[in-house]
Structure formats: structure tokens, C-alpha cells
């Protein structure tokens, strides 16, 4: 079926937790990460939470001989925190900023300032075009009452859209990063089912790492085990996903993760565990490629119904978010109107005796000014919040519209109408 | 070469200038546009500046029989203003928000609130997958001293990236919209050269419209001719661009524009002229497709050097923008520090006599509070501006990084190294 042209590709992913002056042992950990990367010489290194460009540049210098090609994705106020290093030349880079990413006033969570996004680099491995994606989705701070869930679902939606639409010309696709999604979470199912990406942890025969592949583990000294509750041992939220094409078939030979400590070092690389996947690429003959594509297509047809369910579930979640955002916008508007009414009332109380009696001001001056300042503060804050929530509403409505369209299109495909996606594949076959 | 399977495709584009209560005769003009569209029955209608969703829904009802498929792109505070109507089923929609789009405090220009973006819909025309894009770039308010130029260049950069990366699987690509770019402007050259999109005005043999294809004309009653100065007659900033693929060749049979007035109506459809292109799609045999692709590739090789020059020019423009943004950020920081110093000084003046002498406050109370409020206002404003300019700096740096990468990659291609882009094409050929 396939010829003997086999390429080995080693991919590394780590959330570096690199907040200068705030993350513990930040500088020392970067030094350790640099050592590891220059020693291991992975083909592709995908890092998240490299918040400072200085740290990126420091790594870049350190890896200049082993990984001569790199790209740092910039966005938001602080940056996207995403960096990629490669042994293969990077030819193109493109960034998609998610339309929703938390709230600026939740400064202690900080996600909004991070400008979360998905970055893509295109590189050539031999004669193969690899589209490599790195991303970091909004964190989950409380699983029981997760107010960011609609935002994360929209991010997962946009992530799958971006990958699907930008990978048509790719021979192989790799996505790595901290998805902040458990393996069976809605966003994860949406991503994997829609794009066809395969999870290196479930696909590999040879795994060396923490139990159940968890990447945020209770044994890590930087982790407060209480935050993981009710998952005593930890959770799996970091992934390396991949898929081939009609030209290449990919197998994950082995996957390994760090286990919360590093030999000869007093602390681990990060609060997340690092992933390292060993992929085998096998270039296919034209006939084998056609068989592979046809096989995938049959398989995809069987998954359509599942996809309809998942997108419908996501749509429901987005609708819940929309309801909340609209309520918050309404509250901001109402508070703004109350602030305005208070200001007018204050002016009236101050003005009436003055106008009527030309008497001295009975209103104590200090209170008058303080109340005035309070009213203005309310007006400005509610105005900014109203604008922010309006943007949130628009983004959620936009995602919901796209999901409705997708469900309609999927259902029509189920009924057997000819469609864009299969057509593209048919071209390869015909 | 090609078989006889020819499809006719009529595409319409118009910037509707649809600001409710502000644009003149808005409701009447929408009624006229609705009539025109239901009468003409174009295959694809791409509208810009449909700022109110109510107007979109009104048009949707009116066109429900002629154009049963539609999508309205939502983003930003007000929306993207972009709508598409189609006689062919829309299977997928995707929106890319530009990272830069003017300044929120330039409220009278309003672009920032519009959430400018490029929208893509995928539809099937017969058995062909058409990727149809609609966009509206930041307006040019003063050509001599255009402070938005770096923003528009970055938008054009992101537009070409988005089209290039999302159209690999397309049989045909169509882009229409108000680009706010003259035909030879940097952004326009960047877009056309990088994507290979062809301009229907320059390509067609049969043109019926205003002189030089201008779409913002002095004769339009909604236009103040002074604003067009120094272009007395008008400017061409609205476009319908297209390209085929190895499966389809496209010719623009005819292009027409409105001419500033509508028969039997007292005013035109909009302040922009509407474009209507008649495209002929010819599906190619496999051999013809290969020849076509190979021809395009040879042609593309010749254009590499030109592309290097254009991207370098764009990079210079972005660097100028970066310099300005960094200066503005510095000014905001400095003003903030001055506000803080003033506040501390005021507190010191008020506190020192009180602490030292326990005497009555010598500082007049009214001035004290007013100055305090002023200081706080300065601090808040400069803080918000600092955050905004930081985001602008990051976005400009990001674009510049990508451009540097692109120039490097293009130069390597010029030197004859194997690369991702040609490889994808080779696949079709081999």
C-alpha cells in the first residue's frame, strides 16, 4: 500500500507558566526548559504562556543551533503567550484571535489581557507541507459554576473552524496546546469530531507518563491540590493532536509526559506537565492515498449524526451564554440610568433652593462633590460595561448563527445532498 | 482544452451606507435596493454597511423567494455591517476580525465601533465549491495625512492571509467589498499580487459604468465633492475580484456600475455606486486544469520579486505605524504619571498644614475636589489609552513579524528552494 518513505517527527508541547515575577522560579525553570529542548532536539516545539517576549528571545538564543526557526505570536495587551521553535524552516505564520476571552474586569483571572488566540505556522518536512497549530483556551476556574463555559465553547468552535478552513492544502496537521478542556468536554468533542484530529494519548500504543495521561497533577509542587477537586489525582487538559491526508498517514509511535519532577532539579518545568509525541509519517502512493481518503469519507459519513448532536449541544451552551450576556448588559444599562437619575436629583436638590430663594447652599459641599464624583464614576463604568457586553452579545450571536448554519448543512448532508466538503475530497478520488 | 460545461454567475456588491437615522433616506434606499435585488436576481449579493440587523432582516424577508440563503456577519459593538444573500445554499460561514481598526476615541469616524472584518461563506455552484468573501476596510478620511494608513495596510495584509489560507480547497474564489483602497494603493497591490485575485474592472472587455470605473463619484448627491479632492470626478474603491483554480477557469464577461442616479427615483441607492459582474465559469478537464495550474505557477514565479518589494513596502508602512503607536503609548504613560504627581502634590498641600499646625484647611474646598476629580479623570483616561496603545503596538509588531517571515520565505523561493506553496500545486500536477 505505502512506500517505504517514512519520516520520524517529534513534537513537544508545554504550558510554561511564565509570568515574570509572579510564577515561582520562573527564570530557573526557563533555563531548565532551554536545556531540555536543546538536549532533546524535537522537530517542533510548541509553548504556551511564554508571557514575556524577553523570555522568548532568551530561549531563541539558547536554541539557535538546534531550532534555528521560531515564531512568537503577539496579540492582546500582554501577548498570546504562544511560541514555536522548529528544526524545519517556517514559511508562513497566521494568527486568529478568538472573539471571546473572558472579561477585562476579572483582572485576577487575567485571561482577557492575554489575548488568547490560535497560531498557525506552515513548514515543510521533507516534501510535505505541515500546518502546525498552537493554542491556549480560556482557563476553567470553577468546574461546578463555570461562568466562562460559553466563552470556551465559542473558542473551541472558532478553533475547529480555523483549522478546518486553513488546512485544506496541508499534508499533515498538528495541533498542540493547553486546551483547558477535559477529554470528553463539549469543546474537545466539537474540535475532534469536526476536524478529524486524533488524540496522541488515545492513539498511541506506547505511553510513558502520569496515570490516565493527566497533565495537571496533584503531585506537582506548584499545584494546590484543592484547586483540582474533585479530581484528586489531576486532570488531562494538554494535548498533541494530529491528522494526515491523502498523501501521508500518521501514527503516534509513543507519547510521554513529565511526571511532576525533574531528575537533579528541585522543581519541575512548570505547573503543567510537558508532552512529547513521536510521530511516524508515511508518505502514501496515490492509490493508497485514495483508499485512505475514501475510508475516512465513509467514516465521516457515519459521524455526521454525532456531529449534529455535538453542534446542537454547543449551540445550547452559547444560547445560555447569550442570555447571561444580555442580562448583564441590561443590568449595566439600568445601573447607568440610575446613576444619571441620581446625578439629576442631586443637581435639582442643589439648584432649587438656590434658584427659589437665592439663599446659601443648604447641601453640604463635601457630600455634594463626593456624590457627584460617584455618579460620574457609575456613568463611565456602566457605559464601558455596556459597550463590552454588547460586543460579547454580538460575538455569541455570531457563533450561534454559524452553528445554526452548520447544523442545517450537516443535516442536509445526512439526507444525502451533494455538498462542498465531500466534493473537495471527491476531486482527489475522481 | 475545456469541456462545454459553462456556468454563468452574477455577483453584486454595494456599500449601502445604512446608518439608521443618520444616513439620508435610509429606509427609502433600502426599499429601492430590495426592489433592485429581487428584480435582478443576482446569484450572489454582497452588501456592506448594513449596520442595523433590522434592515438585514427586512431585506431577507423581501428576498426570501429570489435569494433563499443569507448570512449576516456580527462583530464589534455595532456589527460588521456585512451581509450576503445567495441563490445557492450557504454551507459554512466564517469571520475574521481585523486586529486593528482605528481608535475608539475617534467616535466621529466610527470605524472602531463597526468591528471591521472579512466574512467568508462557502457555497456550491453546481458541483463547484465557491469561497465567497466580503469585506470593508477602514475608511480613508484624509489622503495627504492618513493616520489610519498602517491600520489599513495591516487589514489588507490580514485579508490576503485569510483568503490565501482558507481558499486552498476552493474551486473558485470571489471577493467583493468596499476596500477603501485606490487601484494602485499599497494594500490593493499586496492583496492582488499575493492572492492572485483578478480585478473584474481591468479584466472585463465590456464595461458599462462611470468613467475609470469610479464608485465614489462627485455626481452622487450624497457626496460632498470637496471630500473627494484632489480627485475631481471621484475614486474607485469598491471591487469585485475573482480567481479560478485547476478545476475552473473564470472570465468576467461584463461589469456594470450604477451612475449616481436611479431612473424614476429622486436619489441613488447609496453614496457608493453598486457593482454588478457577470462571470463565466468553465469547468476544465483534468489536463486543461494541469496546464492552467502550471501556467499560473510559471507566472507566479515571475511575480515573486514584485511581491518581495510590495511586502517590504508594507513592512515599512507598518514600522511607521509602530513608531507612532509607541510614541502615543509613551505620551499616555507620561500624562498618567503627571496626573499621579498632581494628585500627590494636591494631597501634600492639603495634608501638610493640617498635620503640622492642626489648623483649618487653607485649600479652598471646591478647588480641592475639582482638582482631585481632574486627576482621577486623567489617571483613568491615560490608563485606558495605555492599554489600548499596547494592544495596537502588539498587533503592529505581530504583522511586522509575519511580514519579515514572508519576505524571508519569498526570497528563499526566489533562490529556488523547495517550498510549501508550490508543493501543494505540484501535487495536482504530479
PDB file of C-alpha atoms in Angstrom, chain B residues 141-326:
ATOM      1  CA  UNK B 141     -10.526  60.392   5.723  1.00  0.00           C
ATOM      2  CA  UNK B 142      -7.544  62.396   4.559  1.00  0.00           C
ATOM      3  CA  UNK B 143      -5.277  61.087   1.814  1.00  0.00           C
ATOM      4  CA  UNK B 144      -2.490  63.615   2.453  1.00  0.00           C
ATOM      5  CA  UNK B 145      -2.173  62.912   6.157  1.00  0.00           C
ATOM      6  CA  UNK B 146      -3.706  59.489   6.574  1.00  0.00           C
ATOM      7  CA  UNK B 147      -3.168  58.456  10.180  1.00  0.00           C
ATOM      8  CA  UNK B 148      -5.053  55.215   9.541  1.00  0.00           C
ATOM      9  CA  UNK B 149      -2.732  54.040   6.754  1.00  0.00           C
ATOM     10  CA  UNK B 150      -0.821  51.482   8.886  1.00  0.00           C
ATOM     11  CA  UNK B 151      -4.155  50.093  10.117  1.00  0.00           C
ATOM     12  CA  UNK B 152      -5.431  49.725   6.549  1.00  0.00           C
ATOM     13  CA  UNK B 153      -2.170  48.107   5.413  1.00  0.00           C
ATOM     14  CA  UNK B 154      -2.401  45.595   8.280  1.00  0.00           C
ATOM     15  CA  UNK B 155      -6.038  44.934   7.339  1.00  0.00           C
ATOM     16  CA  UNK B 156      -5.019  44.297   3.712  1.00  0.00           C
ATOM     17  CA  UNK B 157      -2.234  42.029   4.978  1.00  0.00           C
ATOM     18  CA  UNK B 158      -4.629  40.025   7.144  1.00  0.00           C
ATOM     19  CA  UNK B 159      -7.204  39.951   4.346  1.00  0.00           C
ATOM     20  CA  UNK B 160      -4.731  38.358   1.890  1.00  0.00           C
ATOM     21  CA  UNK B 161      -3.571  35.932   4.600  1.00  0.00           C
ATOM     22  CA  UNK B 162      -7.138  34.899   5.372  1.00  0.00           C
ATOM     23  CA  UNK B 163      -8.040  34.406   1.716  1.00  0.00           C
ATOM     24  CA  UNK B 164      -4.821  32.593   0.878  1.00  0.00           C
ATOM     25  CA  UNK B 165      -5.058  30.193   3.803  1.00  0.00           C
ATOM     26  CA  UNK B 166      -8.787  29.474   3.612  1.00  0.00           C
ATOM     27  CA  UNK B 167      -9.141  29.054  -0.146  1.00  0.00           C
ATOM     28  CA  UNK B 168      -6.877  26.035  -0.774  1.00  0.00           C
ATOM     29  CA  UNK B 169      -9.873  23.754  -1.224  1.00  0.00           C
ATOM     30  CA  UNK B 170     -11.917  26.207  -3.312  1.00  0.00           C
ATOM     31  CA  UNK B 171     -12.770  25.756  -6.963  1.00  0.00           C
ATOM     32  CA  UNK B 172     -13.402  29.447  -7.291  1.00  0.00           C
ATOM     33  CA  UNK B 173     -12.792  32.480  -5.111  1.00  0.00           C
ATOM     34  CA  UNK B 174     -14.749  35.719  -5.136  1.00  0.00           C
ATOM     35  CA  UNK B 175     -14.029  38.794  -3.041  1.00  0.00           C
ATOM     36  CA  UNK B 176     -16.221  41.869  -3.116  1.00  0.00           C
ATOM     37  CA  UNK B 177     -16.498  44.931  -0.988  1.00  0.00           C
ATOM     38  CA  UNK B 178     -15.503  48.450  -0.191  1.00  0.00           C
ATOM     39  CA  UNK B 179     -11.738  48.163   0.192  1.00  0.00           C
ATOM     40  CA  UNK B 180     -11.248  51.910   0.732  1.00  0.00           C
ATOM     41  CA  UNK B 181      -8.155  51.463  -1.424  1.00  0.00           C
ATOM     42  CA  UNK B 182      -7.407  53.059  -4.794  1.00  0.00           C
ATOM     43  CA  UNK B 183      -6.439  50.572  -7.533  1.00  0.00           C
ATOM     44  CA  UNK B 184      -2.689  51.158  -7.150  1.00  0.00           C
ATOM     45  CA  UNK B 185      -2.625  51.649  -3.378  1.00  0.00           C
ATOM     46  CA  UNK B 186      -0.168  49.528  -1.424  1.00  0.00           C
ATOM     47  CA  UNK B 187      -2.894  47.443   0.251  1.00  0.00           C
ATOM     48  CA  UNK B 188      -4.526  46.696  -3.086  1.00  0.00           C
ATOM     49  CA  UNK B 189      -1.268  45.596  -4.728  1.00  0.00           C
ATOM     50  CA  UNK B 190      -0.476  43.476  -1.683  1.00  0.00           C
ATOM     51  CA  UNK B 191      -3.868  41.800  -1.846  1.00  0.00           C
ATOM     52  CA  UNK B 192      -3.945  41.128  -5.588  1.00  0.00           C
ATOM     53  CA  UNK B 193      -0.324  40.080  -6.012  1.00  0.00           C
ATOM     54  CA  UNK B 194      -0.312  37.727  -3.028  1.00  0.00           C
ATOM     55  CA  UNK B 195      -3.655  36.065  -3.676  1.00  0.00           C
ATOM     56  CA  UNK B 196      -3.665  36.160  -7.466  1.00  0.00           C
ATOM     57  CA  UNK B 197      -7.171  37.637  -7.431  1.00  0.00           C
ATOM     58  CA  UNK B 198      -8.128  39.424 -10.634  1.00  0.00           C
ATOM     59  CA  UNK B 199      -9.935  42.746 -10.794  1.00  0.00           C
ATOM     60  CA  UNK B 200     -13.197  42.459 -12.746  1.00  0.00           C
ATOM     61  CA  UNK B 201     -12.893  46.077 -13.921  1.00  0.00           C
ATOM     62  CA  UNK B 202      -9.490  45.638 -15.554  1.00  0.00           C
ATOM     63  CA  UNK B 203     -10.238  42.114 -16.812  1.00  0.00           C
ATOM     64  CA  UNK B 204     -13.584  42.638 -18.485  1.00  0.00           C
ATOM     65  CA  UNK B 205     -13.959  43.521 -22.128  1.00  0.00           C
ATOM     66  CA  UNK B 206     -17.414  45.003 -21.620  1.00  0.00           C
ATOM     67  CA  UNK B 207     -17.773  47.727 -19.043  1.00  0.00           C
ATOM     68  CA  UNK B 208     -20.809  49.911 -18.506  1.00  0.00           C
ATOM     69  CA  UNK B 209     -20.465  52.465 -15.743  1.00  0.00           C
ATOM     70  CA  UNK B 210     -18.741  55.613 -14.622  1.00  0.00           C
ATOM     71  CA  UNK B 211     -15.520  56.818 -16.223  1.00  0.00           C
ATOM     72  CA  UNK B 212     -12.465  54.881 -14.991  1.00  0.00           C
ATOM     73  CA  UNK B 213     -14.782  52.577 -13.081  1.00  0.00           C
ATOM     74  CA  UNK B 214     -15.066  55.035 -10.179  1.00  0.00           C
ATOM     75  CA  UNK B 215     -17.502  54.024  -7.456  1.00  0.00           C
ATOM     76  CA  UNK B 216     -17.412  57.118  -5.249  1.00  0.00           C
ATOM     77  CA  UNK B 217     -18.415  59.830  -7.692  1.00  0.00           C
ATOM     78  CA  UNK B 218     -18.744  63.591  -7.414  1.00  0.00           C
ATOM     79  CA  UNK B 219     -22.119  63.461  -9.211  1.00  0.00           C
ATOM     80  CA  UNK B 220     -23.685  61.431  -6.414  1.00  0.00           C
ATOM     81  CA  UNK B 221     -25.985  63.793  -4.455  1.00  0.00           C
ATOM     82  CA  UNK B 222     -24.977  62.195  -1.137  1.00  0.00           C
ATOM     83  CA  UNK B 223     -21.319  63.029  -1.729  1.00  0.00           C
ATOM     84  CA  UNK B 224     -19.636  66.279  -0.844  1.00  0.00           C
ATOM     85  CA  UNK B 225     -17.270  66.769  -3.836  1.00  0.00           C
ATOM     86  CA  UNK B 226     -14.816  68.588  -1.552  1.00  0.00           C
ATOM     87  CA  UNK B 227     -14.176  65.321   0.276  1.00  0.00           C
ATOM     88  CA  UNK B 228     -13.005  63.720  -2.964  1.00  0.00           C
ATOM     89  CA  UNK B 229     -10.396  66.431  -3.587  1.00  0.00           C
ATOM     90  CA  UNK B 230      -7.945  66.204  -5.401  1.00  0.00           C
ATOM     91  CA  UNK B 231      -9.882  63.579  -7.401  1.00  0.00           C
ATOM     92  CA  UNK B 232     -12.452  65.825  -9.032  1.00  0.00           C
ATOM     93  CA  UNK B 233     -14.571  63.149 -10.668  1.00  0.00           C
ATOM     94  CA  UNK B 234     -14.270  60.538  -7.988  1.00  0.00           C
ATOM     95  CA  UNK B 235     -12.358  57.452  -6.921  1.00  0.00           C
ATOM     96  CA  UNK B 236     -12.546  53.682  -7.421  1.00  0.00           C
ATOM     97  CA  UNK B 237     -12.554  51.924  -4.061  1.00  0.00           C
ATOM     98  CA  UNK B 238     -15.241  49.208  -4.480  1.00  0.00           C
ATOM     99  CA  UNK B 239     -14.259  45.984  -6.170  1.00  0.00           C
ATOM    100  CA  UNK B 240     -15.330  42.572  -7.323  1.00  0.00           C
ATOM    101  CA  UNK B 241     -12.250  40.328  -7.515  1.00  0.00           C
ATOM    102  CA  UNK B 242     -12.131  36.680  -8.512  1.00  0.00           C
ATOM    103  CA  UNK B 243      -9.957  33.736  -9.389  1.00  0.00           C
ATOM    104  CA  UNK B 244     -10.456  30.178 -10.586  1.00  0.00           C
ATOM    105  CA  UNK B 245      -8.480  27.022  -9.929  1.00  0.00           C
ATOM    106  CA  UNK B 246      -7.232  23.901 -11.639  1.00  0.00           C
ATOM    107  CA  UNK B 247     -10.881  22.834 -11.976  1.00  0.00           C
ATOM    108  CA  UNK B 248     -12.447  26.071 -13.184  1.00  0.00           C
ATOM    109  CA  UNK B 249     -11.417  28.961 -15.346  1.00  0.00           C
ATOM    110  CA  UNK B 250     -13.256  32.247 -14.854  1.00  0.00           C
ATOM    111  CA  UNK B 251     -13.797  35.116 -17.250  1.00  0.00           C
ATOM    112  CA  UNK B 252     -15.540  38.381 -16.441  1.00  0.00           C
ATOM    113  CA  UNK B 253     -17.963  38.796 -19.369  1.00  0.00           C
ATOM    114  CA  UNK B 254     -19.177  42.193 -18.280  1.00  0.00           C
ATOM    115  CA  UNK B 255     -19.102  44.625 -15.392  1.00  0.00           C
ATOM    116  CA  UNK B 256     -21.524  47.435 -14.755  1.00  0.00           C
ATOM    117  CA  UNK B 257     -21.892  50.087 -12.102  1.00  0.00           C
ATOM    118  CA  UNK B 258     -24.690  52.484 -11.257  1.00  0.00           C
ATOM    119  CA  UNK B 259     -24.003  56.074 -12.254  1.00  0.00           C
ATOM    120  CA  UNK B 260     -25.091  58.221  -9.351  1.00  0.00           C
ATOM    121  CA  UNK B 261     -28.811  58.192 -10.097  1.00  0.00           C
ATOM    122  CA  UNK B 262     -31.621  55.683 -10.482  1.00  0.00           C
ATOM    123  CA  UNK B 263     -34.332  56.083 -13.146  1.00  0.00           C
ATOM    124  CA  UNK B 264     -37.736  57.015 -11.665  1.00  0.00           C
ATOM    125  CA  UNK B 265     -36.226  57.671  -8.257  1.00  0.00           C
ATOM    126  CA  UNK B 266     -35.175  61.008  -6.749  1.00  0.00           C
ATOM    127  CA  UNK B 267     -31.903  59.698  -5.289  1.00  0.00           C
ATOM    128  CA  UNK B 268     -29.395  56.875  -5.800  1.00  0.00           C
ATOM    129  CA  UNK B 269     -29.111  53.585  -3.897  1.00  0.00           C
ATOM    130  CA  UNK B 270     -26.246  54.802  -1.736  1.00  0.00           C
ATOM    131  CA  UNK B 271     -23.320  57.213  -1.570  1.00  0.00           C
ATOM    132  CA  UNK B 272     -21.276  54.454  -3.243  1.00  0.00           C
ATOM    133  CA  UNK B 273     -22.085  53.030  -6.672  1.00  0.00           C
ATOM    134  CA  UNK B 274     -23.214  49.416  -6.942  1.00  0.00           C
ATOM    135  CA  UNK B 275     -21.155  46.875  -8.910  1.00  0.00           C
ATOM    136  CA  UNK B 276     -22.588  44.016 -10.883  1.00  0.00           C
ATOM    137  CA  UNK B 277     -20.268  41.465 -12.507  1.00  0.00           C
ATOM    138  CA  UNK B 278     -21.205  38.765 -14.973  1.00  0.00           C
ATOM    139  CA  UNK B 279     -18.763  35.877 -14.581  1.00  0.00           C
ATOM    140  CA  UNK B 280     -18.468  32.843 -16.843  1.00  0.00           C
ATOM    141  CA  UNK B 281     -17.198  29.698 -15.154  1.00  0.00           C
ATOM    142  CA  UNK B 282     -15.829  26.978 -17.360  1.00  0.00           C
ATOM    143  CA  UNK B 283     -15.085  23.663 -15.726  1.00  0.00           C
ATOM    144  CA  UNK B 284     -11.822  22.299 -17.066  1.00  0.00           C
ATOM    145  CA  UNK B 285     -10.823  18.804 -17.998  1.00  0.00           C
ATOM    146  CA  UNK B 286      -8.093  17.385 -15.794  1.00  0.00           C
ATOM    147  CA  UNK B 287      -5.420  18.016 -18.452  1.00  0.00           C
ATOM    148  CA  UNK B 288      -6.561  21.599 -19.067  1.00  0.00           C
ATOM    149  CA  UNK B 289      -6.587  22.166 -15.308  1.00  0.00           C
ATOM    150  CA  UNK B 290      -2.998  20.937 -15.077  1.00  0.00           C
ATOM    151  CA  UNK B 291      -1.922  23.231 -17.910  1.00  0.00           C
ATOM    152  CA  UNK B 292      -3.720  26.135 -16.264  1.00  0.00           C
ATOM    153  CA  UNK B 293      -2.086  25.461 -12.902  1.00  0.00           C
ATOM    154  CA  UNK B 294       1.329  25.086 -14.464  1.00  0.00           C
ATOM    155  CA  UNK B 295       0.857  28.329 -16.384  1.00  0.00           C
ATOM    156  CA  UNK B 296      -0.169  30.151 -13.224  1.00  0.00           C
ATOM    157  CA  UNK B 297       2.842  28.728 -11.426  1.00  0.00           C
ATOM    158  CA  UNK B 298       5.276  29.998 -14.057  1.00  0.00           C
ATOM    159  CA  UNK B 299       3.553  33.343 -13.876  1.00  0.00           C
ATOM    160  CA  UNK B 300       3.713  33.289 -10.060  1.00  0.00           C
ATOM    161  CA  UNK B 301       7.467  32.640 -10.190  1.00  0.00           C
ATOM    162  CA  UNK B 302       7.844  35.844 -12.196  1.00  0.00           C
ATOM    163  CA  UNK B 303       5.865  37.762  -9.612  1.00  0.00           C
ATOM    164  CA  UNK B 304       7.918  36.713  -6.603  1.00  0.00           C
ATOM    165  CA  UNK B 305      10.346  39.607  -6.875  1.00  0.00           C
ATOM    166  CA  UNK B 306       7.458  42.062  -7.196  1.00  0.00           C
ATOM    167  CA  UNK B 307       5.874  40.514  -4.117  1.00  0.00           C
ATOM    168  CA  UNK B 308       9.072  40.910  -2.106  1.00  0.00           C
ATOM    169  CA  UNK B 309       9.075  44.629  -2.969  1.00  0.00           C
ATOM    170  CA  UNK B 310       5.425  45.065  -2.038  1.00  0.00           C
ATOM    171  CA  UNK B 311       5.713  43.234   1.290  1.00  0.00           C
ATOM    172  CA  UNK B 312       8.853  45.242   2.092  1.00  0.00           C
ATOM    173  CA  UNK B 313       6.943  48.448   1.332  1.00  0.00           C
ATOM    174  CA  UNK B 314       4.078  47.273   3.566  1.00  0.00           C
ATOM    175  CA  UNK B 315       6.547  46.431   6.303  1.00  0.00           C
ATOM    176  CA  UNK B 316       7.960  49.964   6.178  1.00  0.00           C
ATOM    177  CA  UNK B 317       4.449  51.381   6.498  1.00  0.00           C
ATOM    178  CA  UNK B 318       3.736  49.130   9.489  1.00  0.00           C
ATOM    179  CA  UNK B 319       7.017  50.225  11.090  1.00  0.00           C
ATOM    180  CA  UNK B 320       5.948  53.873  10.746  1.00  0.00           C
ATOM    181  CA  UNK B 321       2.641  52.960  12.422  1.00  0.00           C
ATOM    182  CA  UNK B 322       4.541  51.136  15.140  1.00  0.00           C
ATOM    183  CA  UNK B 323       6.697  54.183  15.805  1.00  0.00           C
ATOM    184  CA  UNK B 324       3.582  56.381  16.110  1.00  0.00           C
ATOM    185  CA  UNK B 325       1.774  53.887  18.367  1.00  0.00           C
ATOM    186  CA  UNK B 326       4.803  53.584  20.639  1.00  0.00           C
TER     187      UNK B 326
END
